[in-house]
Structure formats: C-alpha cells, structure tokens
Amino acid sequence: MSASDSLSEASQPLEQEGEEGWDDWESDEGTGFQSLFGDARFQSLEEVLQHDQEQHGFGLRDFRVQHGLDQLGTIRLVNFIRVQTAAGLDPRPSLAAAAPGSGAAPWLDDRYLQPALMDDELLFHDWEADDEEMAEAAAAGTASAAAAGAADTGSTAAAANPAEVAALRAENEALRGMLEAMRAVVLADEGMRELAAEAAQQRGDAAGSGSAGVASTSAAGGGAAAPQDEEAKRIDESYFDSYSTFDIHREMLADKVRTEAYRDALEKNPSLMRGAKLLDVGCGTGILSMCAARGGAAAVVGIDGSEQIAKYARANVEANGLAGQVTIVSSRVEALDALPLPPADAEGQQQGQQQAGQQGQQQVDVLVSEWMGYALLFESMLGSVLHARDRWLRPGGAVLPDLAHIYLAAAGPGASGLGFWSDVYGFSMEAVRDSLRDEALRRAVVRAVRAEDLISEAQCVQRFDLATMAADDQDFTAPFRLTVGAGPQECHSLVLWFDTLFSERFCKEQPVVLSTSPAGTQTHWVQTVLLLKEPVRMAPAAVAPTCPGAAVALQGELSMTRSKRTHRSLDIVLRYAPRYADGSAGEERCVIYGMGVEK
C-alpha cells in the first residue's frame, strides 16, 4: 500500500511532493532567542548571551572555549541545559564540576542532539562561523604583529592559522548541513520528554519539588498528549480517506508484480489454505479476500478502515458469489472487538479456547495483508498488522508475507532525476533544479530508478520476520559499506527498495518473492532516493590508488524510525563517510530525510 501519492514523482512533479511540509507544525513557543534558564526571549544572540551572563552567571561562549566544544557539542550542551531547567533542576553545578575534555561530561549523551525546544535559535546559530571569525581575527592580528617587527614568530603563526581556518570551514560546512536537516525534521518531542522525566527523577526533594517536576515536564511537552492524540486522529482520517477513492486501488490492482504475488501465494498453496480461517487486514476492494476464498479458505474476514471502500468490497464479494465465505468489516483493526466468523465455527472455536483458558478469544489460521509503503515502512501500517497477529492469529498460524528485506545501493547522477532540469529543450532551468535539490535533502524522493543508474551491488541492511518481530523492531539502525565495481565514478545518492517473501515456511507448494528492485519490473512502490549533500568519487580498490581523491567504499549507518512528531510519518537518518585505500576516512556527513502523510 502507498496512499500518499504526493510523495511519488512517478505520478506528480517532484516539487509537489508531500504538500504537508515539516515546517507546517505550528508552535506556541514564540520567536527569538530564549534564555537557557527561563522563558525570557530576546531579538538577538548577543542580548540573550548577555542576559544569561548577567542574570544567571553563565557565559555560553566562554564555556564553549573552555571545553573546546564544536557545533555538535554546543547543540548537546544547549539541549542538556534546557532539559535540566524544564525538570526544575539547576544545571550550573554539574556544568561547573565538568572537567574540560572529560569523557563523562553530562551533556555528551547523543539523545541531547534532539532539540528540547521547538525552533531553538541557539541550535541554529552557526557557532563555528564565530570560531572562524575569531581565528581569522587572530591571524590578522598575528600578521599585523609580524609587520610591526615580530617577523619570525608572526610568519609562523600566519602560516599555521590559515590552514586551521580552512579546516574549520570544511568541518563547519558539514555541520551546517546537519543543522539544516535537523531543522527540517525537528526530532524533538518524546525523546526530550523522556530525558526531562529522567532528570526530574534525580530530584531528592520531598513531594513539593516532585510536583514542580511534573509541572515543568508538562511545560516541556508532557502535557501535549491530548493535542497529539487529536492530531493522530486527523492524520488517520486523512490516511483512510485517501483509500476511499478508486484511483489508488486501480493503481495497486494494475501493479501485476504486487497483485500476482499475493494471488499465487493464496491460490497455489492448498495445504495452507484449504479449510483455513483467514484475516485480511486492509482489504481495500476485497481482492485478496476473494483470492483466499478461491484458494480454498473456509472463512475469510476482510477489514478496512475506510467505510467507503469497505462498502464496495462487500458489493464485489456478493457480485462474485463469495458472500458465504467472505465477510467485510469497516473498522480499524485495533478497534475490532470480535471477528464475524460463521456462527458454528465461532461456537466451536470458543468452546475449544475456553478449555485452553482463552475464553472468547477467536483466532484465525492465516493473516494476510498488503501493508507495505514506500521504503517498506512509510505509513506505519505494519504496526496494525502486528497488532492483528498478536490478537487474532492462532499460535503457529501463518503470516503472509512472512519476511521483508530492505536493500541499499549507491547510485550515479541519473537516480535523482535532477539532471532533467539542466537541459530542457536547450534551456537551462538550474533554479528549478537547485530548488528540488534542496527539497531532496529534506525529504526522501520517491521515483523509478533504472538499474543502470546503480553503481554498486545492493546490500541488505535490514531483515524482518513478521511471524516473530516486535512492533518496536520497525525502528532500526543498520551499518552499511558500499563499493563500486568500476570507476572512477561519482555516487550522488543512495537508493532504497524492498522485497517481501511468502517463504516455504508457510507456502510450501509455491513460495513467492515480491521484489521492488530496480533490476526487475517496476511496481507502484518504485524506489526511494536519498540524495547526498555532495557527490562522492569512488573507484574499485584495485584502481583507487591511481585515481586521486577516489574512495574505495562509502561506509556509514542508515536509521529508519517512526516519526515521534507526526503520526504515520517516517524519519530516515543517513550518516556516511568515504573510506580510502590507505584506511583513512573522509569527512562524515549526516542527512535527515522526512517522509510524511498529508493531514
């Protein structure tokens, strides 16, 4: 499934992707620079720094210099102070006790990379640009001193400082890009509330201060549960409404790779299907439910969250003479209290389960669902499938499909499609290209990628077993190392796709693989493109030494997590760095891509 057509460049221009932008999340936090120790706000950085120095005795710039903090260190420090303050704690004693260079400094936890305050201007300030200005000023001062007579000392410093400045600039550019991505996604909310709660637990006071801690945590975001629930409800309504129209169902039904894979699994495995009770989660038009009935299932229940499409699924079932086998229910699977199995079957099942100590718990033999979204996990429908598995599937029952794999490969310039804008009937449209490029560094691009645009072998970065996995397993971080077979050539992006398997574990007569690989027939899921900030020149290890600046591998980590801020959305975090033939590593980059549903 993939309801949000706005994400797909295959169906709409890229600039129309995901009209609901990350910046649409409105906040009542106010504007300007907020004090680290209170609610006071100021129009400039200098004003807030002066306020915190005079009123709270804390100089942020001096503290950075004392502890040698870079941009990421400053981000951690700011978030640490805000979390402690929100929990009613005074962070200054622990800051004063931290020895410069200590690996045990309290702000070093990577969780403090998550913003504690929405649109915190202190996080978005370019602190390393300040460092550059200071270095340049120092270099200029040294040069002046040299001109005044300190020739030997001055020339040595002047020769060293420009190199340091260049290094600072290079590092700053990488961190600036990371900050831009962080601003686009704003990974705040639950992670910071958890840290605030932990900080509040450190209080040794009596009940009075404990109450203050609760209030402070609420102010930091803990009291937003009701609005978040309402927001999730609105997104769910929009999500299910998107499946109430026929266009999306025609697109899915016309996807022969998808539909025939499910049909074959349901109709060509008689030992699994004959006489089985089956639950179809997200049944849509009822196609899989009807295939299951035709494949020999004795009783089929199809569930869909869209009342409109469920009505037509019932009509389809009746029109094909399957009303005796297939029952369609309009409901979210999480809200379902009972399965409408045939009365005699339900009675016998209930009697057997009462003897097993599971009174009233109906169960099915097979659970089927076409739950997959772009990049496999977009739309977060997998959680509903796992809920249905845990509540309605008998022990040892079959989940179809039962395995899912996510793949990653390096790609050349053609994968992103941005090259189109360089020559449009002889005209350059670079302004459009640059705008789309900026957007692609904030949101993953969903588009069809040609196999010839891939420049590396695919690596499987994650495997899911739907019969045994937990819901939290959807959030993962996986390492990768990609190499090229020819070169030198440039890696411009990484490409994601997935396979789902109806394995021999359950489909003994006819195992099936549903692949969305660029090397096969394209599906309506196409592929997901993660644009790199800058191209990486790569070459095979055998020839890399003769190709200046060419890396032998691109190495890093891919994280995919359900968004803590926007229901049914996905955050993809890519950390990567080139690796060279001599074993050294290039500059590490980090990009955060969003995939969001429309509200």
XYZ file of C-alpha atoms in Angstrom:
599
model
C 0.000 0.000 0.000
C 1.086 3.567 -0.599
C -1.664 6.105 -0.205
C 0.267 9.329 -0.301
C 0.595 9.939 -3.991
C 2.056 13.355 -3.168
C 5.307 11.553 -2.329
C 5.628 9.881 -5.684
C 7.489 11.574 -8.502
C 6.175 8.793 -10.707
C 2.695 10.347 -10.531
C 3.366 14.042 -9.807
C 6.153 16.580 -10.270
C 8.733 16.406 -7.518
C 8.039 19.935 -6.348
C 4.515 18.858 -5.376
C 5.726 16.079 -3.134
C 4.321 15.937 0.380
C 2.417 19.238 0.453
C 2.295 18.869 4.216
C 5.773 20.131 4.992
C 7.713 19.645 8.161
C 7.530 23.396 8.667
C 3.706 23.218 8.885
C 3.941 22.174 12.525
C 2.968 25.319 14.348
C 4.311 26.074 17.769
C 3.263 28.411 20.514
C 6.826 28.636 21.743
C 7.198 32.206 20.455
C 10.051 33.686 18.442
C 13.541 34.982 19.061
C 16.340 33.722 21.291
C 15.160 32.152 24.555
C 17.258 32.203 27.700
C 18.807 28.893 28.679
C 17.487 29.287 32.216
C 13.993 30.745 31.802
C 11.287 31.980 29.466
C 12.797 35.388 28.681
C 13.194 35.982 24.935
C 15.395 38.396 23.026
C 15.710 39.588 19.465
C 19.421 38.948 19.112
C 22.018 36.387 20.138
C 24.121 38.975 21.894
C 21.181 40.056 24.053
C 20.371 36.547 25.265
C 24.028 35.738 25.938
C 24.407 38.941 27.928
C 21.208 38.188 29.873
C 22.356 34.674 30.814
C 25.764 36.029 31.827
C 24.403 38.840 33.989
C 21.308 37.153 35.443
C 22.468 33.545 35.726
C 26.241 33.780 35.785
C 26.728 31.548 32.754
C 28.700 32.619 29.688
C 27.962 30.246 26.825
C 30.768 31.495 24.588
C 33.361 31.246 27.365
C 32.131 27.768 28.323
C 32.459 26.593 24.690
C 36.035 27.817 24.530
C 36.907 26.340 27.923
C 35.636 22.896 26.930
C 36.620 23.039 23.264
C 33.059 22.424 22.047
C 32.346 22.158 18.338
C 28.913 22.665 16.778
C 27.571 19.249 17.861
C 28.987 19.694 21.347
C 27.238 23.047 21.616
C 23.937 21.518 20.473
C 24.223 18.830 23.144
C 25.105 21.416 25.780
C 22.159 23.701 24.952
C 19.678 20.806 24.981
C 21.132 19.429 28.225
C 20.676 22.785 29.955
C 17.111 23.146 28.645
C 16.111 19.628 29.734
C 17.537 20.135 33.209
C 15.828 23.517 33.541
C 12.493 22.108 32.335
C 12.758 19.401 35.003
C 13.212 22.041 37.719
C 16.908 21.319 38.186
C 19.766 23.810 38.218
C 22.313 22.576 35.645
C 25.047 25.034 36.674
C 26.641 22.950 39.461
C 27.094 19.952 37.173
C 28.444 22.222 34.428
C 30.946 23.782 36.821
C 32.035 20.327 38.013
C 32.728 19.026 34.499
C 36.438 18.974 33.765
C 37.452 20.228 30.296
C 37.989 17.313 27.935
C 36.266 14.859 30.272
C 34.552 11.949 28.552
C 31.998 11.881 31.366
C 30.538 15.349 30.799
C 26.784 15.199 31.499
C 25.754 16.625 28.106
C 27.593 14.025 25.987
C 24.605 11.678 25.566
C 23.607 11.620 21.883
C 19.988 11.980 22.933
C 20.816 15.624 23.592
C 21.157 16.042 19.835
C 17.355 16.093 19.774
C 16.013 19.637 20.198
C 14.424 20.248 23.584
C 12.780 23.458 22.387
C 10.875 23.901 19.152
C 12.747 26.209 16.712
C 15.527 26.901 19.216
C 17.565 29.686 17.623
C 20.566 28.813 19.773
C 20.735 25.470 17.950
C 20.509 27.033 14.528
C 23.176 29.647 15.163
C 26.428 28.916 13.334
C 28.778 28.707 16.307
C 31.695 27.544 14.216
C 31.337 30.587 11.991
C 32.060 32.540 15.175
C 35.105 30.352 15.673
C 36.251 31.091 12.129
C 35.884 34.821 12.660
C 37.914 34.579 15.862
C 40.588 32.541 14.083
C 40.701 34.989 11.196
C 40.915 37.895 13.612
C 43.747 36.151 15.433
C 45.505 35.517 12.124
C 45.070 39.149 11.124
C 46.415 40.264 14.485
C 49.392 37.986 14.123
C 50.072 39.337 10.640
C 49.966 42.896 11.991
C 52.368 41.958 14.731
C 54.659 40.441 12.141
C 54.555 43.625 10.096
C 55.431 45.566 13.238
C 58.607 43.592 13.738
C 57.912 40.092 15.102
C 58.857 38.572 11.745
C 59.810 35.019 12.718
C 57.025 34.407 15.204
C 54.418 36.204 13.120
C 55.188 34.374 9.891
C 55.000 31.005 11.610
C 51.579 31.790 13.100
C 50.341 33.269 9.838
C 51.330 30.097 8.021
C 49.582 27.870 10.544
C 46.369 29.779 11.132
C 45.041 29.819 7.528
C 45.228 26.022 7.457
C 43.323 25.847 10.720
C 40.746 28.252 9.341
C 40.339 26.120 6.197
C 39.837 23.018 8.315
C 37.288 24.812 10.464
C 35.417 25.958 7.383
C 35.251 22.433 5.935
C 34.005 20.989 9.200
C 31.555 23.834 9.628
C 30.016 23.199 6.210
C 29.248 19.592 7.163
C 27.718 20.589 10.482
C 25.712 23.399 8.911
C 24.105 20.851 6.597
C 23.280 18.618 9.534
C 21.669 21.528 11.348
C 19.573 22.359 8.300
C 18.330 18.790 8.194
C 17.616 18.819 11.909
C 15.619 21.998 11.471
C 13.615 20.399 8.672
C 12.628 17.373 10.709
C 12.792 18.663 14.305
C 13.314 15.435 16.177
C 12.025 16.780 19.448
C 9.054 15.645 21.498
C 9.167 12.205 23.111
C 12.942 11.840 23.330
C 13.258 15.118 25.207
C 10.282 14.376 27.427
C 11.964 11.106 28.368
C 15.166 12.932 29.241
C 13.207 15.528 31.195
C 11.477 12.763 33.120
C 14.838 11.160 33.895
C 16.171 14.498 35.082
C 13.103 15.032 37.250
C 13.709 11.661 38.899
C 17.095 12.905 40.045
C 15.394 15.260 42.469
C 15.955 14.275 46.035
C 13.350 16.713 47.385
C 10.081 15.853 49.009
C 6.645 15.827 47.393
C 6.609 19.573 46.830
C 9.554 19.590 44.484
C 8.227 16.417 42.862
C 5.070 18.255 41.946
C 7.137 21.059 40.499
C 8.982 18.499 38.428
C 5.722 17.222 36.970
C 4.648 20.729 36.098
C 7.964 21.516 34.491
C 7.903 18.348 32.439
C 4.449 19.224 31.250
C 5.659 22.610 30.183
C 8.384 20.938 28.190
C 5.846 18.956 26.230
C 4.465 16.287 28.518
C 1.046 17.927 28.690
C 0.547 17.712 24.939
C -0.841 14.195 24.882
C -4.404 15.221 24.092
C -3.483 17.528 21.172
C -1.141 14.828 19.845
C -3.949 12.269 20.005
C -6.226 14.640 18.111
C -3.526 15.226 15.523
C -3.013 11.470 15.108
C -6.757 11.047 14.703
C -6.843 13.686 11.957
C -3.950 12.040 10.155
C -5.636 8.619 10.408
C -8.838 10.061 8.957
C -6.904 11.577 6.072
C -4.977 8.331 5.592
C -8.080 6.155 5.367
C -9.892 8.745 3.244
C -7.063 8.524 0.734
C -8.045 4.883 0.212
C -11.718 5.695 -0.316
C -11.155 6.737 -3.936
C -10.816 4.279 -6.786
C -7.681 5.718 -8.391
C -5.324 4.415 -5.736
C -6.943 0.974 -5.869
C -6.702 0.865 -9.657
C -3.004 1.693 -9.358
C -2.449 -1.132 -6.878
C -4.573 -3.671 -8.750
C -2.834 -2.805 -12.031
C 0.519 -3.498 -10.384
C 0.909 -7.046 -11.670
C 4.050 -7.771 -9.643
C 2.174 -6.963 -6.463
C -1.207 -8.491 -7.190
C 0.016 -11.684 -8.847
C 2.444 -12.356 -5.996
C -0.413 -12.286 -3.487
C -2.706 -14.224 -5.790
C -0.146 -17.000 -6.274
C 0.590 -17.241 -2.554
C -3.124 -17.514 -1.731
C -4.232 -19.769 -4.592
C -1.259 -22.083 -5.157
C -0.683 -23.309 -1.611
C -3.575 -25.668 -0.887
C -2.003 -27.240 2.187
C -2.071 -23.814 3.821
C -5.393 -22.508 2.516
C -7.765 -25.466 2.334
C -10.364 -25.062 5.087
C -8.449 -22.193 6.721
C -9.889 -19.227 8.571
C -8.182 -16.092 7.230
C -7.993 -12.431 8.248
C -7.207 -9.804 5.576
C -6.001 -6.555 7.170
C -6.542 -3.519 4.950
C -8.662 -5.438 2.442
C -9.431 -2.486 0.121
C -11.552 -3.685 -2.817
C -11.511 -7.210 -1.384
C -9.166 -8.671 -3.986
C -7.006 -10.636 -1.536
C -10.019 -11.838 0.441
C -11.580 -13.180 -2.745
C -8.306 -14.816 -3.820
C -8.161 -16.516 -0.424
C -11.708 -17.824 -0.842
C -10.900 -19.069 -4.332
C -7.758 -20.685 -2.925
C -9.819 -22.819 -0.525
C -10.241 -20.778 2.676
C -13.387 -21.760 4.560
C -13.985 -18.362 6.189
C -12.433 -15.005 5.340
C -12.775 -11.710 7.225
C -11.628 -8.581 5.397
C -11.087 -5.414 7.438
C -10.647 -1.904 6.085
C -10.510 1.443 7.875
C -12.314 3.228 5.034
C -16.073 2.777 5.311
C -16.500 3.936 1.719
C -14.203 1.328 0.164
C -15.474 -1.404 2.520
C -18.948 -0.836 1.070
C -17.652 -1.574 -2.425
C -15.644 -4.558 -1.203
C -18.902 -6.086 0.085
C -20.515 -5.450 -3.291
C -17.563 -7.101 -5.044
C -17.792 -10.143 -2.777
C -21.512 -10.521 -3.433
C -21.117 -9.988 -7.181
C -18.641 -12.861 -7.324
C -20.808 -15.264 -5.330
C -18.473 -15.361 -2.314
C -20.725 -13.863 0.349
C -20.924 -17.236 2.077
C -17.172 -17.329 2.585
C -16.106 -13.683 2.862
C -17.272 -11.063 5.339
C -16.142 -7.431 5.056
C -15.876 -5.203 8.143
C -15.299 -1.453 8.229
C -13.069 -0.792 11.232
C -9.544 -0.081 12.351
C -8.125 -3.435 13.355
C -7.112 -2.016 16.738
C -10.766 -1.154 17.451
C -12.182 -4.554 16.480
C -13.774 -6.427 19.375
C -14.692 -9.661 17.600
C -14.293 -11.381 14.255
C -17.526 -12.182 12.362
C -16.703 -15.823 11.768
C -19.586 -18.149 10.847
C -21.679 -18.901 13.966
C -20.985 -22.624 14.115
C -17.297 -22.093 13.566
C -17.142 -19.361 16.172
C -19.007 -21.506 18.690
C -16.711 -24.460 18.212
C -13.687 -22.259 18.341
C -14.864 -20.548 21.519
C -15.506 -23.879 23.203
C -12.008 -25.120 22.397
C -10.400 -21.932 23.568
C -12.368 -21.901 26.819
C -10.764 -25.244 27.564
C -7.371 -23.669 26.866
C -8.055 -20.778 29.202
C -8.642 -18.231 26.393
C -12.376 -17.698 26.731
C -13.957 -15.582 23.999
C -10.733 -15.132 22.019
C -11.395 -16.002 18.374
C -8.458 -16.911 16.215
C -7.607 -17.408 12.556
C -5.164 -19.712 10.805
C -3.794 -17.221 8.289
C -3.197 -13.485 8.416
C -2.653 -11.688 5.109
C -2.047 -8.003 4.476
C -0.594 -5.803 1.781
C 0.796 -3.314 4.289
C 3.980 -2.125 2.603
C 4.630 1.563 1.946
C 7.385 3.452 0.204
C 10.790 2.351 1.538
C 8.758 -0.515 3.068
C 7.908 1.246 6.337
C 6.245 4.510 5.280
C 2.641 4.927 6.543
C 3.300 2.764 9.626
C 0.696 0.153 8.725
C 2.966 -2.659 9.863
C 2.067 -1.915 13.475
C -1.598 -2.679 12.737
C -0.617 -5.985 11.138
C 1.447 -6.974 14.166
C -1.451 -5.991 16.439
C -3.756 -8.268 14.423
C -1.175 -11.067 14.572
C -0.896 -10.880 18.344
C -4.641 -10.674 18.933
C -6.252 -12.834 16.257
C -3.705 -15.331 14.856
C -3.551 -18.744 16.468
C -0.168 -19.981 17.740
C 1.783 -21.308 14.789
C -0.507 -19.583 12.314
C 0.781 -18.151 9.023
C 1.568 -14.515 8.253
C 1.590 -13.594 4.556
C 4.062 -12.308 3.581
C 6.231 -13.556 6.406
C 9.606 -11.978 5.598
C 10.649 -8.491 4.447
C 14.095 -7.243 3.440
C 15.328 -3.673 2.871
C 18.134 -3.074 0.369
C 20.508 -0.164 -0.190
C 22.750 0.642 -3.173
C 24.875 3.534 -4.394
C 23.678 5.400 -7.480
C 25.011 7.840 -10.037
C 23.509 11.188 -11.077
C 20.590 9.699 -13.017
C 18.830 8.228 -9.982
C 17.634 11.572 -8.620
C 16.213 12.841 -11.906
C 17.645 16.298 -11.224
C 19.681 16.267 -14.412
C 16.483 16.765 -16.424
C 16.472 20.442 -15.468
C 19.973 21.115 -16.789
C 18.838 20.966 -20.414
C 15.134 21.403 -21.147
C 14.801 21.688 -24.932
C 18.073 23.557 -24.998
C 17.268 25.784 -21.985
C 18.887 25.602 -18.571
C 16.488 25.573 -15.638
C 19.051 25.390 -12.881
C 16.935 27.442 -10.473
C 14.302 24.703 -10.548
C 16.946 22.016 -10.203
C 18.543 23.752 -7.222
C 15.171 24.164 -5.506
C 14.365 20.483 -5.981
C 17.825 19.528 -4.800
C 17.329 21.470 -1.582
C 13.975 19.749 -1.123
C 15.538 16.332 -1.767
C 17.948 16.947 1.119
C 14.943 17.339 3.417
C 12.515 14.735 2.058
C 13.227 11.361 0.527
C 12.437 11.258 -3.197
C 10.121 8.514 -4.418
C 10.696 7.757 -8.092
C 11.520 4.985 -10.527
C 15.257 4.314 -10.724
C 16.820 2.500 -13.671
C 19.054 -0.469 -12.932
C 21.833 1.158 -14.974
C 21.841 4.126 -12.563
C 23.091 1.902 -9.756
C 26.876 1.850 -9.370
C 27.254 -0.683 -6.535
C 25.942 -4.065 -5.564
C 22.906 -3.948 -3.295
C 23.359 -4.576 0.413
C 20.571 -5.922 2.590
C 20.520 -3.581 5.568
C 17.513 -4.974 7.463
C 15.506 -8.202 7.663
C 12.107 -8.545 9.331
C 10.396 -11.769 10.326
C 6.728 -10.835 10.586
C 5.901 -14.026 12.440
C 8.122 -13.143 15.396
C 9.137 -9.453 15.316
C 8.020 -6.891 17.889
C 6.427 -3.586 16.939
C 9.481 -1.652 18.127
C 11.669 -3.582 15.689
C 10.347 -1.266 12.976
C 12.773 1.357 14.294
C 16.314 0.327 13.464
C 19.850 1.467 12.736
C 21.975 -0.645 10.413
C 25.580 -0.306 9.203
C 26.446 -0.411 5.511
C 29.540 -0.474 3.320
C 29.092 0.035 -0.423
C 31.774 -0.491 -3.072
C 31.760 0.010 -6.832
C 32.800 -2.490 -9.493
C 34.085 0.077 -11.983
C 35.369 3.596 -11.880
C 36.246 6.175 -11.058
C 32.648 7.377 -10.912
C 30.576 9.589 -8.658
C 27.993 8.458 -6.116
C 25.235 11.094 -5.988
C 22.629 9.248 -3.937
C 21.707 6.029 -2.185
C 18.664 4.079 -3.310
C 16.327 2.041 -1.091
C 13.929 -0.712 -2.072
C 12.472 -3.845 -0.516
C 11.480 -7.454 -1.131
C 8.736 -9.311 0.697
C 8.725 -13.097 0.781
C 5.988 -15.684 1.079
C 8.537 -18.250 2.174
C 8.489 -22.042 2.280
C 7.802 -21.869 5.982
C 4.113 -21.310 5.169
C 3.871 -21.517 1.360
C 5.255 -25.000 0.904
C 3.892 -25.707 -2.584
C 4.543 -22.273 -4.119
C 6.888 -19.851 -2.347
C 6.712 -16.344 -3.813
C 9.018 -13.315 -3.805
C 7.606 -9.830 -4.359
C 10.546 -7.608 -5.318
C 10.621 -3.853 -5.873
C 14.225 -3.899 -7.132
C 15.200 -1.538 -9.961
C 16.535 -4.630 -11.729
C 13.024 -6.090 -12.042
C 9.667 -4.924 -13.302
C 8.771 -1.601 -11.709
C 5.990 -1.604 -9.127
C 3.833 1.229 -7.815
C 6.264 1.459 -4.872
C 9.111 2.316 -7.295
C 12.241 3.189 -5.242
C 13.260 5.712 -2.571
C 16.198 8.008 -3.317
C 18.365 9.565 -0.593
C 20.334 12.404 -2.167
C 23.834 13.004 -0.804
C 24.933 16.523 0.107
C 27.862 16.315 -2.296
C 28.870 13.595 -4.777
C 31.468 11.108 -3.548
C 34.101 9.994 -6.058
C 34.586 6.231 -5.886
C 36.685 3.573 -7.572
C 37.408 -0.152 -7.070
C 40.197 -0.879 -4.599
C 42.453 -2.154 -7.387
C 42.464 1.151 -9.265
C 41.713 3.674 -6.496
C 45.405 4.450 -5.810
C 45.691 5.739 -9.388
C 42.534 7.888 -9.067
C 43.277 10.933 -6.888
C 40.587 11.574 -4.305
C 38.652 8.389 -5.079
C 37.240 6.387 -2.179
C 37.185 2.603 -2.204
C 33.947 2.464 -0.196
C 31.110 4.528 1.190
C 30.522 3.475 4.767
C 28.005 4.552 7.379
C 24.716 3.880 9.124
C 21.103 4.025 7.989
C 18.389 4.641 10.575
C 14.669 4.402 9.908
C 12.273 5.371 12.693
C 8.604 6.153 13.007
C 8.362 9.891 13.458
C 7.882 10.939 17.074
C 6.350 14.181 15.879
C 3.997 13.290 13.029
C 1.800 10.192 13.082
C 2.306 7.726 10.200
C 5.422 9.560 9.050
C 8.936 8.214 8.752
C 12.319 9.721 9.614
C 15.349 8.398 7.733
C 18.783 9.348 9.061
C 21.836 8.710 6.898
C 25.363 9.017 8.281
C 28.120 8.332 5.788
C 31.778 8.914 5.037
C 34.138 7.873 2.223
C 36.810 5.304 3.031
C 40.133 5.411 1.223
C 42.650 2.780 0.150
C 45.092 3.747 2.902
C 42.458 3.015 5.555
C 41.659 6.644 6.284
C 38.151 8.079 6.380
C 36.840 11.255 4.814
C 34.508 13.778 6.354
C 31.387 12.264 7.901
C 28.087 13.708 6.727
C 24.627 13.353 8.222
C 21.338 13.977 6.410
C 17.841 13.560 7.860
C 15.077 12.853 5.340
C 11.385 13.049 6.130
C 8.528 11.072 4.625
C 5.183 12.460 5.771
C 1.495 11.861 5.104
C -0.849 14.735 4.320
C -3.173 15.963 7.039
